[in-house]
C-alpha angles and dihedrals in degrees: 000000000000091000092050092051094051091048092053091049091050092049090049093052092047091051092050091049092052091047092051092049091050090051091050091051089050092052094047092048091050092049092050093049091048090050092050094046096045120100118252114249114213117196112239112265119232119223114247115235122202127205113230135182113237131203125193117242108231123183115226148133115280130189108216119216118215114208124204140152120250145171126238116232138165121255089213115049118154130188109223108216132178111257091194136033125238144083121321107238100172139024130189115251090239093051096116138097106293095013116147117226135179131224113281095017115142109243109168132015121196122201103277097195096107092043091050091049090051090049091051091050091051091049089052090050089052090052090052091048091050091049090049089050090052092048091048090051091051092047090051091053091050091048090052091051092048091048090051091050092048090049091051092049091048090054091051091050090049092052090048090052092050090050092054090050090053091050091051089050090055090046095246103102132062131237091239091058091049091050091049091050091048091052091049091051091049092050090051091053089049089053090052090054091049091051091049089053090050090051091050089053090049091052090049089050088053091053091047091050091051091049091049090049091050091051090048090052090051090050088049092054091048093048090048090051091049089051090050090048089064086073118064115203132184111259093202142003112283150114126278123232138171093027112179108170134089133188113281097027122130113237130193128226112279092009114153112247103172146326122257114208126187103222093192097056097068130158135174125227120204135170123230132180121263091252091052090046091053089058089058093060126093127222092279093051095253122136111257120230094241121180116251135191120206115204123196120187110216118175097317097323124097113222111204133191129182125219147147133248110260108175147335130235114265092225133043092231131247110292091359134115132211124017133302112228129189127207127187115231126219126203091002095174111180095013120123132187109271096034114140108224142173112246122206115195121194107223124204113287117269117216131211097019133133122226112219135165111271089237090066093067122074130204093265092058099252135122129203116242130186112258137180117317091019091286125140125248128195113234121188115227137179118240109228102173142345116229111186106282092356136070132208111221142170128205142158110263094005098115112099095008123125111243128201105251097211127025123216134180089253094061126080145134112312096020115136113233141182106234119226111197129190119240114269097209092122134276115331116230113244114260114256116245116269112263124211130199109225127216118235093251094049092045091051092052092050093047091048091051093050093046091050094049112112097184096059117090117241093245092054092043091054092051093050093047090049091054092046091054092060120095093242121041127190110262093220091058091051092050093050093049093046091048088061091045090059100253 
């Protein structure tokens, strides 16, 4: 009985367990089906809002500045060459690379012995020619007197002949006497012809003597010029360079001795593209005399010189593109021929344009402007000119709109933004450069570097040293000098 009771209890517990498991499976299956059949609930998405900096588009007149790189050169550069050959016997004290000379100053003297000897020979030839001319003049006078005497004798003989003819006509004279008188008259006429020929020869001798004297005078002028060519003088004020002669050296005719450069007649040549060159032409196609500024960076100090465009090269140049333009410089203190400078050219003013940051314009030529509800709108514009980090643009409806200062891939038409506007309390004064107080050791190193610099002009060196001697020195100047010191 006990065994039967325990078996019934076990069967009852097993049945209850199976029933509970079946119920659990039913519940799980129902839950899964309900989950699969239920609609998905997506939480509502919130629109993302970006903060953007805005700048107001203001129409105005802008003067674009064209930047290019150019080289400084002198408008007057002369090669000094020897006009005569010989030995150099004297040199000017300033005849050295970098020596300053003035117009008319004697630079080189070549041994004039040969030139003087040639001049003396020519003078002797002139003396001979003058003596020959005097002798020819005397001979001409004698020939004239002899011709006059022969003519007088011929007239006497002719009268004697006529007298004999008269006597024969009266029956007093003889035929032999008439014949003798006729022969005498004929001989007298022949003598007159001979004297005329002698006078003609004397006149020809005079002409030959004058020609010889003229040739001698020409030779004298040439010999004098050759003697003057033994002395080389400076044709204008300037500075010597590339000198290659010393006292005692033999030089050949037309040999280059040095270059003479006028440091005050400077100009800068720079190359621009054809499109940029077209903007420097007026309505008639002539090159405008635009103002230029040449900037030279010398050991932390910018040397500047103003000028004006003077001309353009007639050809583009072999293997070159664009146009080569020249501008004359004024008050170019510290500039030297060969300096590589930055040239800023003021183009003609452009009207009705808006100046915007270059980051506001995309590749498709549109800008983003603030629209209704603080949402962005795309506005097409026309690019007129690029000016460094800015652009000059035009567009319908652009004036007075607020433009996004910097584009990003996240911004586009229809995007909601939070506008960030600059204060409109007027123009803000530019911040003054940061000033630094130098220690004695650091100041001494900077001063020593500037004083030892050979490339810096004296005027610029004096200005830098004056700034370094002040209690506070611009930080930018210090950084630029230390960058050239190597740290």
